[in-house]
Structures are given as C-alpha cells and as structure tokens.
C-alpha cells in the first residue's frame, strides 16, 4: 500500500525550466547516489552522494557513510531497504551546504523500468528530479534479452543512438542508448519530475566515458569508503 501511495506521486514529465532548454541553460549541479555493499556482506554498505558542476562535471561535494542495512531484501521492494540511507545523505547536504543541492540526481538502478525503483522512490521522498540508469536489462513486462533485443543493440551505431523499451503492456518503459561509441548499451528510464526524452539527453550530456560521470564518481566514492573499512 505504501509503495502504491508513493508511486501515485511520480511525475513523468519535465517540471523545471532548465529541462526545456536544448542546452540545459540554468542547470548548474548534477548529483549521483549509490549504495554499494561490502564484498561478502549484504548488511554492511556505503551510502554515497556526490554533486558535480554542470557542464564542467567537476566534483563539488562528496559524502560517504558506512551503514548497517537491516531491512530484508524483498523482490520488487528494494527501495524500502536502501532509499532511507540515500534520503539521509540528501538531507545532510541540505543541512550542511544547501547551496550545493543538486538540481537532478542519477541513480544507478531501475526506476519506472523496475515498476517503482530506487530512482522513483528517492525522487518522490526528496522532491528531486531523478533519472534511473542501468547497465543491464531488467526483465519485466515481457522484456527479454533475446536475439531481437541483441540485434537492436547491434543496430546502434553512433553515440546517442537509441531505441525504446516497450513492454507487452504496450507501455514504453525506458530507452536503450550507447554513449561515446561504446558497444555496450545503457538502459535509461524516468525516476521523477523528468520526461524520458530529457532523461536520455541528460545522460548523454554527462558522459565523459560510457557511464554518466555522476554515477562513475559516486561509485568511486563508495569503493574508497569500502577500502577504508577493510583497513
């Protein structure tokens, strides 16, 4: 019931003026969040948040806290296990350096592609525009990584080429795209307060390499946190 209530609050459209500008004029800060688990331990994790400048993509703020994850993993309800720690990271930033609050967050997990994933959950609770980015296809609503899907991926020739992910329900759940001429695709989907077209453009504009820079940097932050714990 709680998930259904939160899902009803998701906005699948652009709500900010900068989103409507072809060059994202007015966008100055982009964020990335991630919860990475210590290898071999599904209860110890590093909750990380980074904020980067835009368009330079230079790190402005980093926060990494080791947390004890106690909620059980239930398929379809991962956000209830992980999002509270990410919300706390956003709240700390708001309290300590409110001027660095990101104008949009990238989340390295499914969003509407997952039905109601971490990006949606975090977006609704923090009121931040959020985009979900994944490296692998989440097989929901009839989506499968079959030969047709592989052929569609092979048809992507240039950076920014895309094709839609349409479920058996007929709903477009996300977009598949390649960036920086990588042969490996990314799966982009809506989290909250952003349209799918804008989400795809945002990811493209934040890619120095294959992975969007906010997600690449937040994962590096998480790895440093885990290394510190092991020491």
PDB file of N, CA, C and O in Angstrom, residues 99-176:
ATOM      1  N   UNK A  99      23.392  25.249  -0.666  1.00  0.00           N
ATOM      2  CA  UNK A  99      23.629  25.832  -1.990  1.00  0.00           C
ATOM      3  C   UNK A  99      24.132  24.799  -2.996  1.00  0.00           C
ATOM      4  O   UNK A  99      24.128  25.059  -4.201  1.00  0.00           O
ATOM      5  N   UNK A 100      24.580  23.643  -2.503  1.00  0.00           N
ATOM      6  CA  UNK A 100      25.099  22.603  -3.392  1.00  0.00           C
ATOM      7  C   UNK A 100      24.062  21.518  -3.669  1.00  0.00           C
ATOM      8  O   UNK A 100      24.381  20.509  -4.297  1.00  0.00           O
ATOM      9  N   UNK A 101      22.841  21.712  -3.221  1.00  0.00           N
ATOM     10  CA  UNK A 101      21.792  20.718  -3.501  1.00  0.00           C
ATOM     11  C   UNK A 101      21.695  20.506  -5.014  1.00  0.00           C
ATOM     12  O   UNK A 101      21.587  21.469  -5.774  1.00  0.00           O
ATOM     13  N   UNK A 102      21.760  19.257  -5.474  1.00  0.00           N
ATOM     14  CA  UNK A 102      21.708  19.012  -6.921  1.00  0.00           C
ATOM     15  C   UNK A 102      20.339  19.353  -7.499  1.00  0.00           C
ATOM     16  O   UNK A 102      19.321  19.288  -6.801  1.00  0.00           O
ATOM     17  N   UNK A 103      20.337  19.710  -8.764  1.00  0.00           N
ATOM     18  CA  UNK A 103      19.081  20.007  -9.456  1.00  0.00           C
ATOM     19  C   UNK A 103      18.499  18.760 -10.114  1.00  0.00           C
ATOM     20  O   UNK A 103      17.347  18.751 -10.524  1.00  0.00           O
ATOM     21  N   UNK A 104      19.315  17.719 -10.217  1.00  0.00           N
ATOM     22  CA  UNK A 104      18.854  16.433 -10.730  1.00  0.00           C
ATOM     23  C   UNK A 104      19.817  15.370 -10.227  1.00  0.00           C
ATOM     24  O   UNK A 104      21.002  15.635 -10.040  1.00  0.00           O
ATOM     25  N   UNK A 105      19.318  14.161  -9.977  1.00  0.00           N
ATOM     26  CA  UNK A 105      20.144  13.053  -9.497  1.00  0.00           C
ATOM     27  C   UNK A 105      20.087  11.882 -10.470  1.00  0.00           C
ATOM     28  O   UNK A 105      19.023  11.553 -11.006  1.00  0.00           O
ATOM     29  N   UNK A 106      21.266  11.258 -10.673  1.00  0.00           N
ATOM     30  CA  UNK A 106      21.329   9.995 -11.415  1.00  0.00           C
ATOM     31  C   UNK A 106      21.409   8.876 -10.395  1.00  0.00           C
ATOM     32  O   UNK A 106      22.172   8.943  -9.433  1.00  0.00           O
ATOM     33  N   UNK A 107      20.636   7.848 -10.634  1.00  0.00           N
ATOM     34  CA  UNK A 107      20.608   6.700  -9.735  1.00  0.00           C
ATOM     35  C   UNK A 107      20.935   5.466 -10.549  1.00  0.00           C
ATOM     36  O   UNK A 107      20.317   5.229 -11.598  1.00  0.00           O
ATOM     37  N   UNK A 108      21.915   4.686 -10.071  1.00  0.00           N
ATOM     38  CA  UNK A 108      22.362   3.532 -10.855  1.00  0.00           C
ATOM     39  C   UNK A 108      21.483   2.321 -10.591  1.00  0.00           C
ATOM     40  O   UNK A 108      21.941   1.263 -10.175  1.00  0.00           O
ATOM     41  N   UNK A 109      20.201   2.508 -10.833  1.00  0.00           N
ATOM     42  CA  UNK A 109      19.268   1.391 -10.666  1.00  0.00           C
ATOM     43  C   UNK A 109      17.994   1.710 -11.429  1.00  0.00           C
ATOM     44  O   UNK A 109      17.735   2.860 -11.754  1.00  0.00           O
ATOM     45  N   UNK A 110      17.210   0.671 -11.719  1.00  0.00           N
ATOM     46  CA  UNK A 110      15.975   0.874 -12.448  1.00  0.00           C
ATOM     47  C   UNK A 110      15.018   1.809 -11.729  1.00  0.00           C
ATOM     48  O   UNK A 110      15.042   1.932 -10.522  1.00  0.00           O
ATOM     49  N   UNK A 111      14.180   2.474 -12.488  1.00  0.00           N
ATOM     50  CA  UNK A 111      13.217   3.400 -11.921  1.00  0.00           C
ATOM     51  C   UNK A 111      11.829   2.956 -12.341  1.00  0.00           C
ATOM     52  O   UNK A 111      11.331   1.956 -11.864  1.00  0.00           O
ATOM     53  N   UNK A 112      11.200   3.681 -13.261  1.00  0.00           N
ATOM     54  CA  UNK A 112       9.917   3.181 -13.750  1.00  0.00           C
ATOM     55  C   UNK A 112      10.096   1.874 -14.511  1.00  0.00           C
ATOM     56  O   UNK A 112       9.171   1.079 -14.630  1.00  0.00           O
ATOM     57  N   UNK A 113      11.316   1.643 -15.008  1.00  0.00           N
ATOM     58  CA  UNK A 113      11.614   0.372 -15.660  1.00  0.00           C
ATOM     59  C   UNK A 113      11.468  -0.787 -14.679  1.00  0.00           C
ATOM     60  O   UNK A 113      11.185  -1.912 -15.066  1.00  0.00           O
ATOM     61  N   UNK A 114      11.657  -0.488 -13.396  1.00  0.00           N
ATOM     62  CA  UNK A 114      11.504  -1.507 -12.349  1.00  0.00           C
ATOM     63  C   UNK A 114      10.103  -1.489 -11.743  1.00  0.00           C
ATOM     64  O   UNK A 114       9.860  -2.149 -10.739  1.00  0.00           O
ATOM     65  N   UNK A 115       9.199  -0.736 -12.354  1.00  0.00           N
ATOM     66  CA  UNK A 115       7.859  -0.593 -11.802  1.00  0.00           C
ATOM     67  C   UNK A 115       7.802   0.606 -10.874  1.00  0.00           C
ATOM     68  O   UNK A 115       7.043   1.536 -11.080  1.00  0.00           O
ATOM     69  N   UNK A 116       8.599   0.563  -9.833  1.00  0.00           N
ATOM     70  CA  UNK A 116       8.774   1.697  -8.917  1.00  0.00           C
ATOM     71  C   UNK A 116      10.090   1.464  -8.199  1.00  0.00           C
ATOM     72  O   UNK A 116      10.129   0.948  -7.090  1.00  0.00           O
ATOM     73  N   UNK A 117      11.173   1.828  -8.874  1.00  0.00           N
ATOM     74  CA  UNK A 117      12.502   1.540  -8.366  1.00  0.00           C
ATOM     75  C   UNK A 117      13.065   2.637  -7.492  1.00  0.00           C
ATOM     76  O   UNK A 117      12.371   3.572  -7.075  1.00  0.00           O
ATOM     77  N   UNK A 118      14.371   2.514  -7.215  1.00  0.00           N
ATOM     78  CA  UNK A 118      15.050   3.421  -6.303  1.00  0.00           C
ATOM     79  C   UNK A 118      14.960   4.872  -6.764  1.00  0.00           C
ATOM     80  O   UNK A 118      14.743   5.781  -5.959  1.00  0.00           O
ATOM     81  N   UNK A 119      15.143   5.112  -8.081  1.00  0.00           N
ATOM     82  CA  UNK A 119      15.119   6.488  -8.587  1.00  0.00           C
ATOM     83  C   UNK A 119      13.758   7.144  -8.367  1.00  0.00           C
ATOM     84  O   UNK A 119      13.671   8.326  -8.025  1.00  0.00           O
ATOM     85  N   UNK A 120      12.690   6.386  -8.562  1.00  0.00           N
ATOM     86  CA  UNK A 120      11.343   6.920  -8.316  1.00  0.00           C
ATOM     87  C   UNK A 120      11.141   7.200  -6.832  1.00  0.00           C
ATOM     88  O   UNK A 120      10.667   8.272  -6.441  1.00  0.00           O
ATOM     89  N   UNK A 121      11.484   6.214  -6.019  1.00  0.00           N
ATOM     90  CA  UNK A 121      11.272   6.313  -4.572  1.00  0.00           C
ATOM     91  C   UNK A 121      12.036   7.501  -3.993  1.00  0.00           C
ATOM     92  O   UNK A 121      11.486   8.316  -3.236  1.00  0.00           O
ATOM     93  N   UNK A 122      13.321   7.615  -4.376  1.00  0.00           N
ATOM     94  CA  UNK A 122      14.142   8.715  -3.885  1.00  0.00           C
ATOM     95  C   UNK A 122      13.605  10.051  -4.366  1.00  0.00           C
ATOM     96  O   UNK A 122      13.546  11.024  -3.610  1.00  0.00           O
ATOM     97  N   UNK A 123      13.198  10.116  -5.628  1.00  0.00           N
ATOM     98  CA  UNK A 123      12.681  11.358  -6.184  1.00  0.00           C
ATOM     99  C   UNK A 123      11.445  11.853  -5.458  1.00  0.00           C
ATOM    100  O   UNK A 123      11.340  13.036  -5.122  1.00  0.00           O
ATOM    101  N   UNK A 124      10.521  10.949  -5.189  1.00  0.00           N
ATOM    102  CA  UNK A 124       9.279  11.347  -4.518  1.00  0.00           C
ATOM    103  C   UNK A 124       9.557  11.809  -3.091  1.00  0.00           C
ATOM    104  O   UNK A 124       9.015  12.814  -2.622  1.00  0.00           O
ATOM    105  N   UNK A 125      10.446  11.099  -2.378  1.00  0.00           N
ATOM    106  CA  UNK A 125      10.710  11.442  -0.980  1.00  0.00           C
ATOM    107  C   UNK A 125      11.524  12.722  -0.819  1.00  0.00           C
ATOM    108  O   UNK A 125      11.385  13.427   0.179  1.00  0.00           O
ATOM    109  N   UNK A 126      12.391  13.034  -1.787  1.00  0.00           N
ATOM    110  CA  UNK A 126      13.231  14.234  -1.683  1.00  0.00           C
ATOM    111  C   UNK A 126      12.741  15.376  -2.555  1.00  0.00           C
ATOM    112  O   UNK A 126      13.259  16.492  -2.452  1.00  0.00           O
ATOM    113  N   UNK A 127      11.776  15.089  -3.431  1.00  0.00           N
ATOM    114  CA  UNK A 127      11.256  16.071  -4.382  1.00  0.00           C
ATOM    115  C   UNK A 127      12.333  16.524  -5.370  1.00  0.00           C
ATOM    116  O   UNK A 127      12.286  17.634  -5.886  1.00  0.00           O
ATOM    117  N   UNK A 128      13.299  15.642  -5.646  1.00  0.00           N
ATOM    118  CA  UNK A 128      14.340  15.924  -6.625  1.00  0.00           C
ATOM    119  C   UNK A 128      14.015  15.258  -7.955  1.00  0.00           C
ATOM    120  O   UNK A 128      13.561  14.105  -7.983  1.00  0.00           O
ATOM    121  N   UNK A 129      14.262  15.937  -9.077  1.00  0.00           N
ATOM    122  CA  UNK A 129      14.206  15.237 -10.361  1.00  0.00           C
ATOM    123  C   UNK A 129      15.241  14.105 -10.357  1.00  0.00           C
ATOM    124  O   UNK A 129      16.387  14.313  -9.935  1.00  0.00           O
ATOM    125  N   UNK A 130      14.847  12.912 -10.765  1.00  0.00           N
ATOM    126  CA  UNK A 130      15.749  11.756 -10.743  1.00  0.00           C
ATOM    127  C   UNK A 130      15.651  10.971 -12.050  1.00  0.00           C
ATOM    128  O   UNK A 130      14.580  10.882 -12.656  1.00  0.00           O
ATOM    129  N   UNK A 131      16.789  10.394 -12.434  1.00  0.00           N
ATOM    130  CA  UNK A 131      16.885   9.572 -13.639  1.00  0.00           C
ATOM    131  C   UNK A 131      17.488   8.236 -13.245  1.00  0.00           C
ATOM    132  O   UNK A 131      18.475   8.178 -12.505  1.00  0.00           O
ATOM    133  N   UNK A 132      16.920   7.154 -13.742  1.00  0.00           N
ATOM    134  CA  UNK A 132      17.462   5.824 -13.500  1.00  0.00           C
ATOM    135  C   UNK A 132      18.341   5.384 -14.662  1.00  0.00           C
ATOM    136  O   UNK A 132      17.960   5.540 -15.822  1.00  0.00           O
ATOM    137  N   UNK A 133      19.514   4.855 -14.345  1.00  0.00           N
ATOM    138  CA  UNK A 133      20.449   4.373 -15.365  1.00  0.00           C
ATOM    139  C   UNK A 133      20.941   2.994 -14.949  1.00  0.00           C
ATOM    140  O   UNK A 133      21.390   2.813 -13.814  1.00  0.00           O
ATOM    141  N   UNK A 134      20.869   2.032 -15.861  1.00  0.00           N
ATOM    142  CA  UNK A 134      21.321   0.672 -15.557  1.00  0.00           C
ATOM    143  C   UNK A 134      22.182   0.145 -16.705  1.00  0.00           C
ATOM    144  O   UNK A 134      22.025   0.561 -17.858  1.00  0.00           O
ATOM    145  N   UNK A 135      23.095  -0.777 -16.359  1.00  0.00           N
ATOM    146  CA  UNK A 135      23.948  -1.375 -17.377  1.00  0.00           C
ATOM    147  C   UNK A 135      23.335  -2.634 -17.965  1.00  0.00           C
ATOM    148  O   UNK A 135      23.758  -3.087 -19.028  1.00  0.00           O
ATOM    149  N   UNK A 136      22.351  -3.195 -17.265  1.00  0.00           N
ATOM    150  CA  UNK A 136      21.743  -4.438 -17.717  1.00  0.00           C
ATOM    151  C   UNK A 136      20.230  -4.308 -17.807  1.00  0.00           C
ATOM    152  O   UNK A 136      19.619  -3.513 -17.093  1.00  0.00           O
ATOM    153  N   UNK A 137      19.638  -5.091 -18.684  1.00  0.00           N
ATOM    154  CA  UNK A 137      18.192  -5.064 -18.884  1.00  0.00           C
ATOM    155  C   UNK A 137      17.477  -5.732 -17.721  1.00  0.00           C
ATOM    156  O   UNK A 137      17.813  -6.855 -17.328  1.00  0.00           O
ATOM    157  N   UNK A 138      16.513  -5.033 -17.162  1.00  0.00           N
ATOM    158  CA  UNK A 138      15.650  -5.610 -16.151  1.00  0.00           C
ATOM    159  C   UNK A 138      14.476  -6.272 -16.870  1.00  0.00           C
ATOM    160  O   UNK A 138      13.719  -5.606 -17.576  1.00  0.00           O
ATOM    161  N   UNK A 139      14.344  -7.563 -16.701  1.00  0.00           N
ATOM    162  CA  UNK A 139      13.372  -8.311 -17.493  1.00  0.00           C
ATOM    163  C   UNK A 139      12.003  -8.285 -16.815  1.00  0.00           C
ATOM    164  O   UNK A 139      11.652  -9.162 -16.041  1.00  0.00           O
ATOM    165  N   UNK A 140      11.257  -7.224 -17.133  1.00  0.00           N
ATOM    166  CA  UNK A 140       9.910  -7.035 -16.601  1.00  0.00           C
ATOM    167  C   UNK A 140       8.960  -6.762 -17.767  1.00  0.00           C
ATOM    168  O   UNK A 140       9.383  -6.368 -18.853  1.00  0.00           O
ATOM    169  N   UNK A 141       7.671  -6.951 -17.524  1.00  0.00           N
ATOM    170  CA  UNK A 141       6.637  -6.635 -18.523  1.00  0.00           C
ATOM    171  C   UNK A 141       6.966  -7.246 -19.879  1.00  0.00           C
ATOM    172  O   UNK A 141       6.775  -6.637 -20.930  1.00  0.00           O
ATOM    173  N   UNK A 142       7.484  -8.460 -19.866  1.00  0.00           N
ATOM    174  CA  UNK A 142       7.766  -9.170 -21.111  1.00  0.00           C
ATOM    175  C   UNK A 142       9.083  -8.823 -21.771  1.00  0.00           C
ATOM    176  O   UNK A 142       9.412  -9.383 -22.826  1.00  0.00           O
ATOM    177  N   UNK A 143       9.851  -7.917 -21.193  1.00  0.00           N
ATOM    178  CA  UNK A 143      11.152  -7.565 -21.768  1.00  0.00           C
ATOM    179  C   UNK A 143      12.134  -8.716 -21.546  1.00  0.00           C
ATOM    180  O   UNK A 143      12.273  -9.216 -20.440  1.00  0.00           O
ATOM    181  N   UNK A 144      12.799  -9.124 -22.612  1.00  0.00           N
ATOM    182  CA  UNK A 144      13.787 -10.202 -22.517  1.00  0.00           C
ATOM    183  C   UNK A 144      14.998  -9.851 -23.371  1.00  0.00           C
ATOM    184  O   UNK A 144      14.887  -9.150 -24.375  1.00  0.00           O
ATOM    185  N   UNK A 145      16.148 -10.346 -22.967  1.00  0.00           N
ATOM    186  CA  UNK A 145      17.372 -10.112 -23.729  1.00  0.00           C
ATOM    187  C   UNK A 145      17.523 -11.242 -24.754  1.00  0.00           C
ATOM    188  O   UNK A 145      18.431 -12.060 -24.675  1.00  0.00           O
ATOM    189  N   UNK A 146      16.584 -11.263 -25.703  1.00  0.00           N
ATOM    190  CA  UNK A 146      16.596 -12.311 -26.717  1.00  0.00           C
ATOM    191  C   UNK A 146      17.385 -11.844 -27.940  1.00  0.00           C
ATOM    192  O   UNK A 146      18.019 -10.783 -27.942  1.00  0.00           O
ATOM    193  N   UNK A 147      17.331 -12.629 -29.019  1.00  0.00           N
ATOM    194  CA  UNK A 147      18.109 -12.298 -30.213  1.00  0.00           C
ATOM    195  C   UNK A 147      17.643 -10.992 -30.850  1.00  0.00           C
ATOM    196  O   UNK A 147      18.454 -10.227 -31.379  1.00  0.00           O
ATOM    197  N   UNK A 148      16.335 -10.729 -30.792  1.00  0.00           N
ATOM    198  CA  UNK A 148      15.822  -9.475 -31.331  1.00  0.00           C
ATOM    199  C   UNK A 148      16.395  -8.291 -30.562  1.00  0.00           C
ATOM    200  O   UNK A 148      16.817  -7.290 -31.170  1.00  0.00           O
ATOM    201  N   UNK A 149      16.431  -8.402 -29.249  1.00  0.00           N
ATOM    202  CA  UNK A 149      16.986  -7.319 -28.427  1.00  0.00           C
ATOM    203  C   UNK A 149      18.470  -7.117 -28.753  1.00  0.00           C
ATOM    204  O   UNK A 149      18.932  -5.978 -28.898  1.00  0.00           O
ATOM    205  N   UNK A 150      19.200  -8.214 -28.901  1.00  0.00           N
ATOM    206  CA  UNK A 150      20.626  -8.112 -29.227  1.00  0.00           C
ATOM    207  C   UNK A 150      20.828  -7.474 -30.601  1.00  0.00           C
ATOM    208  O   UNK A 150      21.765  -6.695 -30.805  1.00  0.00           O
ATOM    209  N   UNK A 151      19.958  -7.804 -31.544  1.00  0.00           N
ATOM    210  CA  UNK A 151      20.060  -7.213 -32.880  1.00  0.00           C
ATOM    211  C   UNK A 151      19.770  -5.721 -32.830  1.00  0.00           C
ATOM    212  O   UNK A 151      20.423  -4.925 -33.535  1.00  0.00           O
ATOM    213  N   UNK A 152      18.813  -5.321 -32.024  1.00  0.00           N
ATOM    214  CA  UNK A 152      18.530  -3.896 -31.866  1.00  0.00           C
ATOM    215  C   UNK A 152      19.741  -3.155 -31.290  1.00  0.00           C
ATOM    216  O   UNK A 152      20.053  -2.031 -31.697  1.00  0.00           O
ATOM    217  N   UNK A 153      20.409  -3.788 -30.342  1.00  0.00           N
ATOM    218  CA  UNK A 153      21.617  -3.178 -29.764  1.00  0.00           C
ATOM    219  C   UNK A 153      22.697  -3.043 -30.835  1.00  0.00           C
ATOM    220  O   UNK A 153      23.363  -2.000 -30.936  1.00  0.00           O
ATOM    221  N   UNK A 154      22.863  -4.078 -31.650  1.00  0.00           N
ATOM    222  CA  UNK A 154      23.885  -4.020 -32.708  1.00  0.00           C
ATOM    223  C   UNK A 154      23.575  -2.935 -33.728  1.00  0.00           C
ATOM    224  O   UNK A 154      24.480  -2.429 -34.400  1.00  0.00           O
ATOM    225  N   UNK A 155      22.314  -2.562 -33.840  1.00  0.00           N
ATOM    226  CA  UNK A 155      21.927  -1.532 -34.817  1.00  0.00           C
ATOM    227  C   UNK A 155      22.309  -0.131 -34.356  1.00  0.00           C
ATOM    228  O   UNK A 155      22.276   0.819 -35.142  1.00  0.00           O
ATOM    229  N   UNK A 156      22.646   0.015 -33.063  1.00  0.00           N
ATOM    230  CA  UNK A 156      23.063   1.317 -32.539  1.00  0.00           C
ATOM    231  C   UNK A 156      24.496   1.587 -32.997  1.00  0.00           C
ATOM    232  O   UNK A 156      25.430   0.905 -32.580  1.00  0.00           O
ATOM    233  N   UNK A 157      24.666   2.560 -33.856  1.00  0.00           N
ATOM    234  CA  UNK A 157      25.959   2.795 -34.481  1.00  0.00           C
ATOM    235  C   UNK A 157      26.715   3.985 -33.918  1.00  0.00           C
ATOM    236  O   UNK A 157      27.935   3.966 -33.805  1.00  0.00           O
ATOM    237  N   UNK A 158      25.986   5.031 -33.568  1.00  0.00           N
ATOM    238  CA  UNK A 158      26.636   6.270 -33.140  1.00  0.00           C
ATOM    239  C   UNK A 158      26.227   6.649 -31.725  1.00  0.00           C
ATOM    240  O   UNK A 158      25.141   6.300 -31.273  1.00  0.00           O
ATOM    241  N   UNK A 159      27.113   7.380 -31.046  1.00  0.00           N
ATOM    242  CA  UNK A 159      26.812   7.839 -29.698  1.00  0.00           C
ATOM    243  C   UNK A 159      25.510   8.631 -29.684  1.00  0.00           C
ATOM    244  O   UNK A 159      25.312   9.537 -30.497  1.00  0.00           O
ATOM    245  N   UNK A 160      24.611   8.244 -28.810  1.00  0.00           N
ATOM    246  CA  UNK A 160      23.314   8.908 -28.729  1.00  0.00           C
ATOM    247  C   UNK A 160      22.206   8.179 -29.455  1.00  0.00           C
ATOM    248  O   UNK A 160      21.029   8.520 -29.290  1.00  0.00           O
ATOM    249  N   UNK A 161      22.553   7.160 -30.274  1.00  0.00           N
ATOM    250  CA  UNK A 161      21.515   6.353 -30.925  1.00  0.00           C
ATOM    251  C   UNK A 161      20.694   5.631 -29.861  1.00  0.00           C
ATOM    252  O   UNK A 161      21.246   5.176 -28.844  1.00  0.00           O
ATOM    253  N   UNK A 162      19.399   5.513 -30.093  1.00  0.00           N
ATOM    254  CA  UNK A 162      18.515   4.911 -29.096  1.00  0.00           C
ATOM    255  C   UNK A 162      17.455   4.034 -29.747  1.00  0.00           C
ATOM    256  O   UNK A 162      17.212   4.110 -30.953  1.00  0.00           O
ATOM    257  N   UNK A 163      16.839   3.192 -28.931  1.00  0.00           N
ATOM    258  CA  UNK A 163      15.577   2.549 -29.304  1.00  0.00           C
ATOM    259  C   UNK A 163      14.757   2.348 -28.035  1.00  0.00           C
ATOM    260  O   UNK A 163      15.312   2.189 -26.942  1.00  0.00           O
ATOM    261  N   UNK A 164      13.439   2.380 -28.133  1.00  0.00           N
ATOM    262  CA  UNK A 164      12.591   2.301 -26.935  1.00  0.00           C
ATOM    263  C   UNK A 164      12.438   0.881 -26.421  1.00  0.00           C
ATOM    264  O   UNK A 164      12.488  -0.091 -27.180  1.00  0.00           O
ATOM    265  N   UNK A 165      12.262   0.786 -25.117  1.00  0.00           N
ATOM    266  CA  UNK A 165      11.938  -0.486 -24.470  1.00  0.00           C
ATOM    267  C   UNK A 165      10.427  -0.527 -24.263  1.00  0.00           C
ATOM    268  O   UNK A 165       9.903   0.165 -23.397  1.00  0.00           O
ATOM    269  N   UNK A 166       9.747  -1.304 -25.061  1.00  0.00           N
ATOM    270  CA  UNK A 166       8.292  -1.380 -24.995  1.00  0.00           C
ATOM    271  C   UNK A 166       7.878  -2.722 -24.430  1.00  0.00           C
ATOM    272  O   UNK A 166       8.225  -3.778 -24.979  1.00  0.00           O
ATOM    273  N   UNK A 167       7.159  -2.709 -23.325  1.00  0.00           N
ATOM    274  CA  UNK A 167       6.713  -3.940 -22.700  1.00  0.00           C
ATOM    275  C   UNK A 167       5.520  -4.531 -23.415  1.00  0.00           C
ATOM    276  O   UNK A 167       4.922  -3.921 -24.313  1.00  0.00           O
ATOM    277  N   UNK A 168       5.139  -5.732 -23.007  1.00  0.00           N
ATOM    278  CA  UNK A 168       3.984  -6.385 -23.620  1.00  0.00           C
ATOM    279  C   UNK A 168       2.698  -5.615 -23.327  1.00  0.00           C
ATOM    280  O   UNK A 168       1.699  -5.771 -24.027  1.00  0.00           O
ATOM    281  N   UNK A 169       2.744  -4.767 -22.303  1.00  0.00           N
ATOM    282  CA  UNK A 169       1.588  -3.929 -21.991  1.00  0.00           C
ATOM    283  C   UNK A 169       1.407  -2.811 -23.019  1.00  0.00           C
ATOM    284  O   UNK A 169       0.369  -2.147 -23.036  1.00  0.00           O
ATOM    285  N   UNK A 170       2.443  -2.596 -23.851  1.00  0.00           N
ATOM    286  CA  UNK A 170       2.411  -1.510 -24.822  1.00  0.00           C
ATOM    287  C   UNK A 170       3.019  -0.229 -24.302  1.00  0.00           C
ATOM    288  O   UNK A 170       3.153   0.754 -25.042  1.00  0.00           O
ATOM    289  N   UNK A 171       3.426  -0.227 -23.056  1.00  0.00           N
ATOM    290  CA  UNK A 171       3.997   0.967 -22.450  1.00  0.00           C
ATOM    291  C   UNK A 171       5.501   1.042 -22.706  1.00  0.00           C
ATOM    292  O   UNK A 171       6.212   0.043 -22.588  1.00  0.00           O
ATOM    293  N   UNK A 172       5.989   2.245 -23.062  1.00  0.00           N
ATOM    294  CA  UNK A 172       7.424   2.466 -23.201  1.00  0.00           C
ATOM    295  C   UNK A 172       8.001   2.661 -21.810  1.00  0.00           C
ATOM    296  O   UNK A 172       7.679   3.630 -21.112  1.00  0.00           O
ATOM    297  N   UNK A 173       8.873   1.737 -21.388  1.00  0.00           N
ATOM    298  CA  UNK A 173       9.398   1.732 -20.028  1.00  0.00           C
ATOM    299  C   UNK A 173      10.739   2.443 -19.913  1.00  0.00           C
ATOM    300  O   UNK A 173      11.164   2.793 -18.811  1.00  0.00           O
ATOM    301  N   UNK A 174      11.423   2.628 -21.022  1.00  0.00           N
ATOM    302  CA  UNK A 174      12.727   3.264 -20.992  1.00  0.00           C
ATOM    303  C   UNK A 174      13.310   3.316 -22.385  1.00  0.00           C
ATOM    304  O   UNK A 174      12.652   2.984 -23.371  1.00  0.00           O
ATOM    305  N   UNK A 175      14.563   3.748 -22.455  1.00  0.00           N
ATOM    306  CA  UNK A 175      15.274   3.821 -23.734  1.00  0.00           C
ATOM    307  C   UNK A 175      16.614   3.127 -23.583  1.00  0.00           C
ATOM    308  O   UNK A 175      17.268   3.203 -22.538  1.00  0.00           O
ATOM    309  N   UNK A 176      17.032   2.464 -24.658  1.00  0.00           N
ATOM    310  CA  UNK A 176      18.362   1.870 -24.735  1.00  0.00           C
ATOM    311  C   UNK A 176      19.214   2.793 -25.584  1.00  0.00           C
ATOM    312  O   UNK A 176      18.793   3.219 -26.663  1.00  0.00           O
TER     313      UNK A 176
END
